[in-house]
XYZ file of C-alpha atoms in Angstrom:
735
model
C 0.475 -18.590 33.550
C 3.073 -15.833 34.016
C 5.822 -15.503 36.632
C 7.548 -12.587 38.337
C 10.184 -10.449 36.614
C 13.617 -12.102 36.399
C 17.060 -11.321 34.974
C 18.929 -13.731 32.686
C 22.532 -13.336 31.552
C 24.109 -15.414 28.833
C 25.564 -15.689 25.358
C 23.514 -15.776 22.182
C 23.870 -19.327 20.877
C 21.511 -18.969 17.916
C 19.128 -16.540 16.202
C 15.913 -18.344 15.249
C 14.130 -15.301 13.820
C 14.549 -11.556 13.516
C 12.467 -8.779 11.989
C 14.751 -6.044 10.686
C 11.997 -3.403 10.678
C 10.848 -3.521 14.298
C 13.628 -5.509 15.979
C 11.490 -8.440 17.158
C 13.659 -11.541 17.576
C 13.600 -15.135 18.798
C 16.930 -16.232 20.298
C 18.573 -19.223 21.892
C 20.456 -17.909 24.940
C 23.124 -20.028 26.640
C 22.928 -19.307 30.362
C 25.633 -21.242 32.180
C 25.225 -24.407 30.149
C 21.427 -24.238 29.891
C 19.910 -22.977 26.632
C 16.619 -21.071 26.846
C 14.368 -19.417 24.275
C 14.152 -15.620 24.546
C 11.624 -13.565 22.578
C 11.127 -9.803 22.340
C 12.383 -6.620 20.742
C 16.121 -7.290 20.423
C 17.398 -5.556 17.274
C 20.385 -6.920 15.360
C 21.151 -9.941 17.564
C 24.274 -11.895 16.698
C 25.713 -15.201 17.841
C 28.441 -14.716 20.439
C 27.258 -11.487 22.020
C 26.328 -11.436 25.683
C 22.951 -10.224 26.933
C 21.525 -9.326 30.314
C 17.758 -9.667 29.820
C 14.972 -8.581 32.186
C 11.563 -10.150 31.627
C 9.080 -12.871 32.523
C 8.649 -16.549 31.825
C 5.571 -17.755 29.965
C 4.289 -21.101 28.765
C 3.357 -21.181 25.092
C 0.926 -23.875 23.988
C 3.062 -24.786 20.949
C 6.603 -23.732 21.887
C 6.717 -24.460 25.583
C 8.477 -22.362 28.184
C 10.058 -19.157 26.892
C 11.404 -15.918 28.336
C 9.689 -12.708 27.201
C 12.246 -9.890 27.251
C 11.106 -6.423 28.324
C 14.473 -4.713 28.924
C 18.018 -5.737 28.078
C 21.650 -4.741 28.349
C 24.086 -5.825 25.640
C 27.671 -6.729 26.500
C 30.134 -7.004 23.630
C 32.618 -9.904 23.772
C 35.879 -9.120 25.557
C 38.376 -11.929 24.993
C 39.968 -12.792 21.659
C 38.100 -16.111 21.520
C 34.744 -14.435 22.218
C 35.450 -11.790 19.554
C 36.405 -14.472 17.019
C 33.109 -16.314 17.669
C 31.223 -13.032 17.433
C 32.720 -12.036 14.069
C 32.551 -15.616 12.718
C 28.759 -15.501 13.090
C 28.746 -12.904 10.272
C 27.711 -10.171 12.687
C 29.326 -7.756 10.231
C 28.380 -8.206 6.605
C 31.363 -9.408 4.579
C 33.296 -10.940 7.488
C 33.078 -14.728 7.702
C 34.893 -17.305 9.876
C 38.151 -17.320 7.884
C 38.495 -13.538 7.747
C 37.419 -13.239 11.391
C 40.238 -15.562 12.408
C 42.787 -13.504 10.437
C 41.603 -10.200 11.944
C 41.576 -11.467 15.535
C 44.941 -13.160 15.083
C 46.393 -9.764 14.123
C 44.580 -7.426 16.551
C 43.648 -9.770 19.425
C 41.360 -8.385 22.104
C 41.723 -4.889 20.567
C 39.830 -5.949 17.416
C 36.517 -4.287 18.238
C 38.248 -1.066 19.325
C 40.028 -0.946 15.950
C 36.742 -1.602 14.100
C 35.074 1.289 15.887
C 37.833 3.921 15.846
C 40.415 3.022 13.179
C 38.803 0.631 10.688
C 41.318 1.613 7.981
C 43.947 -0.425 9.858
C 42.082 -3.590 8.821
C 43.478 -3.116 5.312
C 46.743 -4.754 6.488
C 44.840 -8.063 6.444
C 45.117 -9.847 3.047
C 41.826 -9.582 1.154
C 40.643 -6.369 2.864
C 40.963 -3.177 0.846
C 40.831 0.236 2.465
C 37.310 0.786 1.097
C 36.068 -2.535 2.526
C 37.686 -1.718 5.847
C 35.723 1.562 6.003
C 32.480 -0.288 5.226
C 33.210 -2.792 8.016
C 33.737 0.108 10.410
C 30.505 1.833 9.370
C 28.494 -1.350 9.863
C 30.054 -1.986 13.272
C 29.389 1.600 14.405
C 25.794 1.282 13.217
C 25.309 -1.837 15.278
C 27.140 -0.335 18.240
C 24.996 2.796 17.993
C 21.825 0.721 18.041
C 23.066 -1.294 21.023
C 23.998 1.825 22.948
C 20.639 3.369 22.144
C 18.879 0.216 23.336
C 20.774 0.372 26.615
C 19.994 4.076 26.972
C 16.283 3.475 26.390
C 16.234 0.500 28.769
C 17.872 2.616 31.469
C 15.053 5.149 31.165
C 12.288 2.527 30.800
C 11.427 3.501 27.248
C 10.099 0.785 24.885
C 12.747 -1.048 22.866
C 10.701 -0.748 19.660
C 10.811 3.042 20.090
C 14.610 2.827 19.994
C 14.388 1.088 16.620
C 12.140 3.835 15.202
C 14.290 6.612 16.680
C 17.483 5.159 15.223
C 15.895 5.010 11.767
C 15.088 8.735 11.982
C 18.094 10.203 13.814
C 20.809 7.554 13.461
C 23.938 7.720 15.589
C 23.049 11.203 16.867
C 19.856 10.017 18.589
C 21.132 10.146 22.180
C 22.853 13.486 21.632
C 19.672 14.983 20.164
C 17.505 13.606 22.959
C 19.738 15.173 25.589
C 19.060 18.474 23.838
C 15.289 17.875 23.445
C 13.696 14.682 24.810
C 10.378 15.642 23.210
C 11.744 14.828 19.756
C 10.395 11.348 20.518
C 6.910 12.715 19.854
C 7.684 13.706 16.269
C 5.737 12.139 13.401
C 6.992 8.649 12.688
C 8.028 8.070 16.303
C 4.682 8.799 17.991
C 5.833 7.922 21.497
C 3.240 8.252 24.277
C 3.461 11.656 25.941
C 3.422 10.250 29.477
C 6.498 8.089 28.833
C 8.384 10.894 27.075
C 7.466 13.393 29.785
C 8.717 11.054 32.515
C 11.938 10.552 30.552
C 12.372 14.318 30.091
C 11.940 14.993 33.796
C 14.553 12.297 34.530
C 16.838 14.211 32.146
C 16.427 17.348 34.265
C 13.722 19.190 32.318
C 11.791 21.538 34.622
C 7.993 21.615 34.778
C 7.730 24.938 32.929
C 10.625 24.353 30.525
C 9.652 25.867 27.137
C 10.365 22.557 25.367
C 8.018 20.698 27.731
C 5.222 23.235 27.456
C 5.424 23.404 23.653
C 5.348 19.601 23.464
C 2.324 19.575 25.783
C 0.384 21.972 23.553
C 1.133 19.966 20.420
C 0.220 16.771 22.258
C -3.178 18.196 23.212
C -3.932 19.047 19.576
C -2.761 15.639 18.358
C -4.499 13.711 21.139
C -7.830 15.389 20.408
C -7.717 14.207 16.803
C -8.614 10.761 18.185
C -11.755 12.315 19.689
C -12.689 13.618 16.239
C -11.664 17.249 16.750
C -10.096 19.019 13.779
C -9.188 22.075 15.873
C -9.498 23.302 19.465
C -10.628 26.707 20.694
C -7.595 28.641 21.942
C -8.958 28.992 25.456
C -9.704 25.280 25.756
C -6.265 24.381 24.391
C -4.424 26.631 26.841
C -6.433 25.482 29.859
C -6.132 21.791 28.956
C -2.359 22.079 28.531
C -1.892 23.909 31.827
C -3.900 21.175 33.560
C -1.999 18.374 31.783
C 1.402 19.766 32.785
C 0.365 21.162 36.205
C 1.769 24.595 35.336
C 0.419 28.129 35.430
C -1.318 29.698 32.450
C 1.445 32.216 31.658
C 4.155 29.780 30.418
C 1.523 28.040 28.281
C 0.495 31.326 26.657
C 4.134 32.157 25.912
C 4.761 28.720 24.408
C 1.561 29.001 22.397
C 2.723 32.306 20.906
C 6.094 30.789 19.967
C 4.428 27.833 18.223
C 2.172 30.160 16.249
C 5.158 32.296 15.218
C 7.083 29.182 14.167
C 4.000 28.042 12.162
C 3.780 24.789 14.106
C 0.234 25.834 15.035
C -2.165 27.545 12.642
C -4.534 30.102 14.186
C -7.893 30.946 12.644
C -11.331 32.374 13.461
C -14.758 30.859 12.918
C -18.085 32.392 13.928
C -16.376 34.726 16.416
C -14.268 31.980 17.989
C -10.458 32.034 18.061
C -9.249 28.520 17.233
C -6.042 26.570 16.574
C -5.156 23.730 14.210
C -2.208 21.535 13.510
C -1.024 22.884 10.130
C -1.858 19.732 8.157
C -5.438 19.733 9.503
C -5.862 23.421 8.667
C -4.668 22.774 5.127
C -7.007 19.768 4.821
C -10.061 21.774 5.865
C -9.275 24.812 3.712
C -8.397 22.791 0.639
C -11.496 20.618 0.978
C -13.676 23.705 1.269
C -12.143 25.285 -1.824
C -12.398 22.185 -3.987
C -15.960 21.359 -2.947
C -17.206 24.889 -3.619
C -15.339 24.939 -6.916
C -16.957 21.633 -7.914
C -20.383 22.876 -6.795
C -20.043 25.845 -9.155
C -19.632 23.529 -12.151
C -22.809 22.862 -14.105
C -22.425 20.515 -17.062
C -24.901 20.941 -19.940
C -27.740 18.459 -19.840
C -27.468 15.886 -22.634
C -29.978 16.685 -25.354
C -31.244 13.112 -25.329
C -31.416 12.777 -21.518
C -35.061 11.674 -21.568
C -34.292 8.856 -24.020
C -31.204 7.880 -22.024
C -33.255 7.659 -18.828
C -35.657 5.253 -20.529
C -32.699 3.156 -21.673
C -31.382 3.095 -18.122
C -34.710 1.836 -16.783
C -34.816 -0.856 -19.461
C -31.234 -1.976 -18.763
C -31.628 -2.087 -14.991
C -35.230 -3.360 -15.193
C -36.217 -0.746 -12.604
C -38.945 1.869 -12.655
C -37.351 4.744 -10.768
C -39.299 6.963 -8.366
C -39.263 10.752 -8.883
C -36.631 11.138 -6.130
C -34.428 8.499 -7.734
C -34.838 10.035 -11.185
C -33.784 13.393 -9.738
C -30.605 11.827 -8.341
C -29.710 10.103 -11.614
C -30.355 13.238 -13.671
C -28.338 15.344 -11.220
C -25.350 13.043 -11.681
C -25.313 13.986 -15.356
C -25.067 17.733 -14.762
C -23.405 18.503 -11.387
C -19.724 18.800 -10.589
C -20.399 17.399 -7.120
C -23.476 15.563 -5.868
C -24.395 14.295 -2.395
C -26.861 11.411 -2.147
C -28.165 10.499 1.283
C -30.887 8.375 2.784
C -31.573 5.647 5.298
C -32.006 1.911 4.669
C -34.615 0.904 2.110
C -34.593 4.243 0.302
C -32.819 2.958 -2.794
C -29.263 4.330 -2.610
C -27.894 1.142 -4.184
C -30.556 1.188 -6.916
C -29.629 4.757 -7.749
C -25.947 3.862 -8.114
C -26.845 1.234 -10.704
C -28.839 3.824 -12.633
C -26.116 6.466 -12.393
C -23.462 4.080 -13.662
C -25.701 3.071 -16.560
C -26.426 6.692 -17.512
C -22.813 7.862 -17.248
C -21.744 4.864 -19.300
C -24.096 5.950 -22.089
C -22.534 9.417 -21.844
C -19.119 7.828 -22.504
C -17.795 8.890 -19.096
C -15.250 6.769 -17.255
C -16.195 6.073 -13.622
C -14.236 4.731 -10.662
C -15.905 3.430 -7.495
C -14.406 3.493 -4.012
C -15.300 3.038 -0.353
C -13.392 3.590 2.896
C -12.897 -0.095 3.804
C -12.207 -3.321 1.955
C -15.497 -4.864 3.012
C -17.449 -1.776 1.933
C -15.656 -1.820 -1.420
C -16.471 -5.498 -1.852
C -20.150 -4.848 -1.131
C -20.145 -1.938 -3.597
C -18.737 -4.294 -6.227
C -21.405 -6.891 -5.460
C -24.367 -4.495 -5.715
C -23.195 -2.639 -8.833
C -21.345 -5.365 -10.704
C -18.516 -2.868 -11.275
C -14.971 -2.958 -9.914
C -14.580 -1.028 -6.644
C -11.562 -0.426 -4.421
C -10.738 1.137 -1.105
C -9.983 4.853 -1.223
C -6.446 4.125 -0.071
C -5.882 1.644 -2.889
C -7.452 4.044 -5.401
C -4.985 6.714 -4.291
C -2.080 4.221 -4.455
C -1.008 4.745 -0.866
C 2.416 3.515 0.176
C 5.197 4.149 2.675
C 8.236 6.285 1.951
C 11.160 3.966 2.828
C 13.352 6.915 3.763
C 10.966 8.501 6.291
C 8.459 5.765 7.065
C 5.676 8.247 6.327
C 2.549 7.583 4.265
C 2.702 8.790 0.669
C -0.043 9.006 -1.938
C 0.803 7.965 -5.487
C -2.222 9.876 -6.805
C -2.248 13.606 -6.109
C -2.415 16.960 -7.906
C 0.711 16.131 -9.910
C -0.432 12.567 -10.705
C -4.243 12.768 -10.723
C -6.664 9.908 -11.280
C -7.415 9.179 -14.921
C -11.187 9.269 -14.760
C -14.210 11.429 -15.484
C -16.247 10.527 -12.396
C -15.360 9.412 -8.863
C -18.133 7.737 -6.856
C -17.576 7.117 -3.136
C -19.950 5.051 -0.997
C -20.143 4.989 2.836
C -18.984 8.604 3.004
C -19.953 8.862 6.675
C -16.731 6.949 7.438
C -14.407 9.380 5.650
C -12.522 11.884 7.838
C -11.236 15.281 6.724
C -7.640 14.145 6.129
C -8.701 11.378 3.741
C -11.187 13.702 2.012
C -8.318 16.142 1.467
C -6.160 13.496 -0.210
C -9.086 12.272 -2.329
C -9.919 15.762 -3.591
C -6.262 16.394 -4.426
C -6.258 13.318 -6.671
C -9.421 14.216 -8.620
C -8.694 16.287 -11.732
C -10.381 19.668 -11.616
C -13.493 19.840 -13.751
C -14.416 16.190 -13.197
C -17.478 14.852 -11.379
C -17.624 13.689 -7.752
C -20.577 11.729 -6.328
C -20.682 11.043 -2.584
C -23.157 8.571 -1.089
C -23.790 7.930 2.576
C -25.967 7.960 5.678
C -25.042 10.728 8.155
C -27.070 9.095 10.949
C -24.494 6.318 11.245
C -21.459 6.675 13.478
C -18.989 9.411 12.503
C -15.486 8.627 11.225
C -12.834 7.280 13.557
C -10.547 10.124 12.433
C -11.010 13.897 12.754
C -14.075 15.743 11.502
C -17.370 14.593 10.015
C -17.119 15.876 6.428
C -20.232 14.212 5.013
C -22.424 15.508 7.820
C -20.862 18.980 7.501
C -21.462 19.038 3.738
C -25.122 18.098 4.153
C -25.760 20.558 6.984
C -24.129 23.411 5.094
C -26.823 23.282 2.359
C -24.178 24.624 -0.019
C -23.697 21.570 -2.245
C -26.151 19.883 -4.663
C -27.929 17.196 -2.643
C -30.596 14.560 -3.156
C -32.183 13.348 0.099
C -33.998 10.041 -0.275
C -36.939 9.725 2.096
C -39.292 7.240 0.418
C -39.066 3.718 1.833
C -39.975 1.289 -0.932
C -42.692 -1.290 -0.468
C -40.301 -4.223 -0.589
C -38.149 -2.597 2.096
C -41.248 -1.913 4.201
C -41.677 -5.668 4.519
C -38.338 -5.823 6.367
C -38.536 -5.240 10.110
C -34.790 -4.502 10.035
C -35.442 -1.515 7.766
C -38.536 -0.285 9.588
C -36.964 -0.622 13.036
C -33.855 1.222 11.817
C -36.055 4.160 10.827
C -37.920 3.988 14.132
C -34.640 4.076 16.048
C -33.418 6.994 13.972
C -36.614 8.900 14.787
C -36.267 8.199 18.505
C -39.032 5.588 18.558
C -38.524 2.214 20.218
C -38.062 -0.664 17.761
C -40.630 -3.435 17.741
C -39.133 -6.129 19.951
C -42.032 -8.550 20.347
C -42.705 -9.615 16.766
C -41.347 -13.048 15.880
C -42.454 -13.411 12.261
C -39.939 -11.201 10.479
C -36.178 -10.682 10.214
C -35.686 -8.789 13.498
C -35.772 -10.632 16.840
C -35.197 -9.682 20.457
C -34.163 -12.447 22.880
C -34.289 -11.362 26.513
C -31.619 -12.557 28.965
C -31.064 -11.259 32.495
C -27.365 -12.009 33.084
C -24.152 -11.443 31.168
C -23.339 -15.125 31.265
C -26.757 -16.010 29.818
C -26.282 -13.419 27.050
C -22.912 -14.887 26.080
C -24.055 -18.507 26.203
C -27.084 -17.779 24.000
C -24.921 -15.925 21.458
C -22.561 -18.917 21.292
C -25.491 -21.305 20.785
C -26.986 -19.133 18.031
C -23.671 -19.074 16.142
C -22.786 -22.729 16.637
C -26.068 -24.563 16.139
C -29.348 -22.675 16.177
C -28.894 -20.358 13.194
C -26.959 -22.866 11.032
C -29.494 -25.613 11.772
C -32.782 -23.686 11.870
C -32.107 -20.772 9.487
C -29.504 -22.269 7.152
C -27.027 -19.495 7.959
C -23.505 -20.887 8.542
C -21.368 -19.503 11.360
C -18.960 -17.758 8.988
C -21.849 -15.597 7.701
C -22.888 -14.485 11.191
C -21.275 -11.436 12.762
C -21.532 -10.812 16.502
C -21.426 -7.138 17.498
C -21.131 -5.401 20.843
C -21.013 -1.703 21.704
C -18.007 -2.299 23.942
C -14.741 -4.241 24.128
C -14.723 -4.738 27.893
C -17.032 -6.599 30.253
C -18.623 -10.013 30.064
C -20.647 -9.096 26.965
C -17.784 -7.141 25.390
C -15.887 -8.291 22.331
C -12.773 -9.444 24.220
C -14.701 -12.013 26.260
C -17.076 -12.933 23.423
C -14.161 -13.668 21.086
C -12.640 -16.162 23.528
C -15.999 -17.846 24.059
C -16.837 -17.990 20.351
C -13.387 -19.321 19.471
C -13.779 -22.084 22.052
C -17.207 -22.887 20.604
C -16.568 -22.540 16.867
C -12.850 -23.343 16.562
C -11.676 -25.328 19.587
C -8.084 -26.600 19.883
C -7.261 -29.840 18.100
C -4.089 -31.881 17.511
C -4.049 -30.890 13.817
C -4.492 -27.157 14.490
C -1.384 -25.095 15.123
C -1.706 -21.999 17.270
C 0.276 -19.032 18.535
C -0.187 -17.004 21.715
C -0.086 -13.229 21.362
C -1.112 -10.980 24.224
C -4.203 -12.366 25.932
C -5.389 -14.381 22.937
C -4.241 -17.651 21.384
C -4.561 -17.370 17.611
C -5.378 -20.692 15.956
C -5.610 -22.059 12.440
C -9.197 -21.506 11.302
C -9.697 -18.337 13.366
C -11.494 -15.316 11.944
C -9.248 -12.260 12.444
C -9.260 -8.549 11.647
C -6.462 -6.210 10.598
C -6.661 -3.238 12.987
C -4.339 -0.730 11.314
C -3.384 0.200 7.768
C -0.237 -1.623 6.647
C 0.847 -0.656 3.146
C 3.850 -2.985 3.060
C 2.231 -6.398 3.585
C 2.428 -8.303 0.309
C -0.602 -10.292 -0.868
C -1.375 -12.584 -3.754
C -4.714 -13.477 -5.290
C -5.765 -16.972 -4.239
C -6.238 -17.885 -7.909
C -2.702 -16.709 -8.708
C -3.926 -13.961 -11.041
C -2.240 -10.993 -9.336
C -0.030 -9.780 -6.516
C -0.018 -6.502 -4.640
C 0.610 -4.856 -1.296
C -1.465 -3.353 1.487
C -3.843 -4.810 4.066
C -6.062 -2.193 5.661
C -7.796 -1.442 8.940
C -11.034 -3.429 9.096
C -10.074 -6.161 6.606
C -11.318 -9.521 7.921
C -9.799 -12.883 7.005
C -9.209 -16.437 8.192
C -5.923 -17.915 9.427
C -5.247 -20.843 7.097
C -1.842 -21.916 8.424
C 0.690 -21.219 11.165
C 4.352 -22.156 10.684
C 6.132 -22.226 14.063
C 9.546 -22.812 12.473
C 9.368 -19.919 10.003
C 7.532 -17.858 12.664
C 4.796 -16.921 10.160
C 1.066 -17.273 9.700
C -0.974 -17.111 6.486
C -4.321 -15.309 6.325
C -6.846 -15.317 3.474
C -8.792 -12.052 3.125
C -11.619 -12.918 0.708
C -9.655 -13.566 -2.507
C -6.255 -12.345 -1.229
C -3.691 -14.338 0.727
C -1.004 -12.697 2.871
C 1.847 -13.936 5.053
C 2.519 -12.312 8.448
C 5.541 -12.863 10.623
C 4.830 -13.274 14.319
C 6.020 -9.753 15.137
C 3.133 -8.381 13.036
C 0.510 -10.077 15.168
C 0.069 -6.837 17.104
C -1.849 -5.678 14.000
C -4.416 -8.482 14.354
C -7.302 -9.174 16.670
C -9.951 -11.911 16.701
C -13.092 -11.067 14.730
C -15.740 -13.565 15.798
C -17.112 -10.552 17.664
C -16.309 -6.927 16.898
C -17.385 -3.527 18.160
C -20.141 -1.707 16.294
C -17.602 0.980 15.410
C -15.410 -1.628 13.677
C -18.382 -2.927 11.665
C -18.982 0.382 9.879
C -19.131 0.064 6.119
C -19.788 -3.674 6.261
C -22.901 -5.730 5.699
C -23.486 -9.250 6.986
C -26.061 -11.873 6.210
C -26.877 -12.141 9.937
C -25.963 -9.893 12.877
C -26.254 -10.703 16.588
C -26.022 -7.654 18.862
C -25.167 -8.013 22.553
C -27.297 -5.476 24.479
C -25.846 -5.161 27.950
C -24.588 -2.440 30.269
C -21.884 -0.026 29.141
C -20.814 3.603 29.116
C -23.385 6.227 28.024
C -21.046 7.180 25.184
C -21.346 3.689 23.695
C -25.002 3.013 24.526
C -26.274 5.578 22.039
C -28.839 5.817 19.279
C -26.202 6.108 16.556
C -24.481 2.927 17.795
C -27.780 1.000 17.822
C -28.786 2.377 14.403
C -25.404 1.471 12.902
C -25.573 -2.055 14.335
C -29.088 -2.691 13.008
C -28.232 -1.434 9.517
C -25.293 -3.877 9.247
C -27.730 -6.829 8.877
C -28.956 -7.913 5.441
C -31.242 -10.873 6.240
C -31.432 -11.310 10.005
C -30.879 -9.172 13.111
C -31.015 -10.641 16.618
C -30.596 -8.541 19.762
C -29.696 -10.547 22.872
C -29.860 -8.927 26.295
C -31.975 -6.520 28.296
C -34.849 -4.494 26.866
C -33.868 -1.603 29.139
C -30.552 -1.309 27.307
C -32.316 -1.037 23.938
C -34.560 1.681 25.416
C -31.529 3.549 26.753
C -29.740 3.405 23.419
C -32.807 4.573 21.490
C -33.360 7.543 23.794
C -29.697 8.565 23.966
C -29.392 10.823 20.927
C -26.334 12.638 22.219
C -23.338 12.794 19.925
C -19.985 13.972 21.164
C -19.480 17.434 19.760
C -16.659 17.550 17.246
C -14.760 20.759 16.602
C -14.905 20.919 12.814
C -15.011 24.002 10.630
C -15.984 22.552 7.246
C -19.680 23.429 7.496
C -19.024 27.075 8.448
C -16.279 27.434 5.850
C -18.585 26.127 3.114
C -21.125 28.720 4.263
C -18.457 31.438 4.197
C -18.773 32.195 7.918
C -15.109 32.949 8.505
C -13.453 36.053 9.854
């Protein structure tokens, strides 16, 4: 239960926890003799300082009543006694209680003014050299600058965590720079929402058609449309969308557009008679990818003289008699610089990978295997028996501590040490990741890309695998034969029916694909909970942790948000021995299945067997909360064979994973899948969503809901058009 917004004023009596990266803190605040717990983004809190905090009360199941701060004003101590308490709390590194007493005894209530403006004067105190005095002054000014920035942001209703990021980038000059150009807050690394920055800019006196505002609006439109999958926008669409966004006439937008092009902040190009615009990094990604792919396609390695004998050895080693299509794919891997392998379920893509690895091994070629997500990499390892990693881990991705930006340890200067790179689940790879992958592959080496273009496109911009296939410019093997064993699976056969626009068989009850009709959302949810808790574990021998519930949508009664709460209550109810922690609308509990929802390259992990340590937990990784420590403000999560510790401020990167959207399930395979088929937006109730959901199941697929929804999804073959130029560039259709 939450209460209305209130204001508290008091003195910091204790700092229970603070995260130096994002400013999240847990404080004990003394308000007129009563001590309360305050949580929120409060960077650099120190005992003795006074705060005026605006926020709401909440009741936490483990920690009781606490005040959640949304905005705050910081008041430095005024009297000599308050200043002594403030400095004695080691607010400034190097100053402890004894030295604090000496300084305040000498300078009294002017101490903080001296620290800020004339720190060299501190050198009159025994034990403080002139150099140390300067360091004390720098640290105090840094803290003062952060506090002033926090107050400035609070005044303009900007998020406190944005102040932390801005200070890291611009330091003490942040406010001065923002007065000059408020739209700096939208730079890379800050990524503030345009609506909040625009409101702030207007408060600062920026006019509607101010050149800074219009330029920021154009760049925002290009960046925002990346999330819709667009690599570029047609010039006309970009100009019209910006004018509508900003409620300005076309003329100032055209002038701003010309300035951005001249300053090379926008890259213009032409494709098939259309004038288009890119963000420079997306233009470079598309051009570089085109060049490297065509260069690789031109490479033809000589066929090994003993290829026929090697193929027989491969069949003996894998104990497989390959079909003509499969033999073509394996032979092509021996001779082509780049090879695309595509096909639906049951067509033998996995079998081919085993054969390719065997053949290339006999040719003394070193291979590395990768996939876009951790779960896809794990599955690739399981089916091939060879080590596989995520693409990000393969490229040794990290964060530059100076800028906070992503950096790739493997690139053109430090390429991968391998002869062959094999990537599975290529349909999930966007053009920016393809660009980085191609940069890291030494020229003249082999690249094999495997995927199913009928699945959902990448979350990021472009659809490179689909573009490559449609261009018909790269060596490709298309697998169409469904093998007899796969034909016995109704999952496989229904997936192909769906992909062809035919309705899946919903009335058969003797296979691995079942439809269970329910006529209300509540009935759908209750049946799903029963299937996970008792019916499948008891009747099919499939435990709950090997069942994945999917839904096309997050919202609604049959959406993942509601299903996760219901499934948690069913599968992992509260108990006296289970610690828990509220975050947002969900109470995370020991034993919960959770998913990492963004790439975090800094989280340290250790192998559960103690054999290795490393860093990086990635978007889509699923694990189980094994412990929650309310005193240390941390929780421990085991992701397969890796264990990682999170502090509570990092819980914004987690969400429950008893149920997940079909989009989030891409690249994964589960022993059993239950799909909620209920009403939703036409964009989500599509053939590609249904096809992707069905192909996630290995042994059992159950659809629960309305038959009409399955019909709608099967018939809805529309895909949102993505502006991507890779296909046309591969075909040479540029101007």
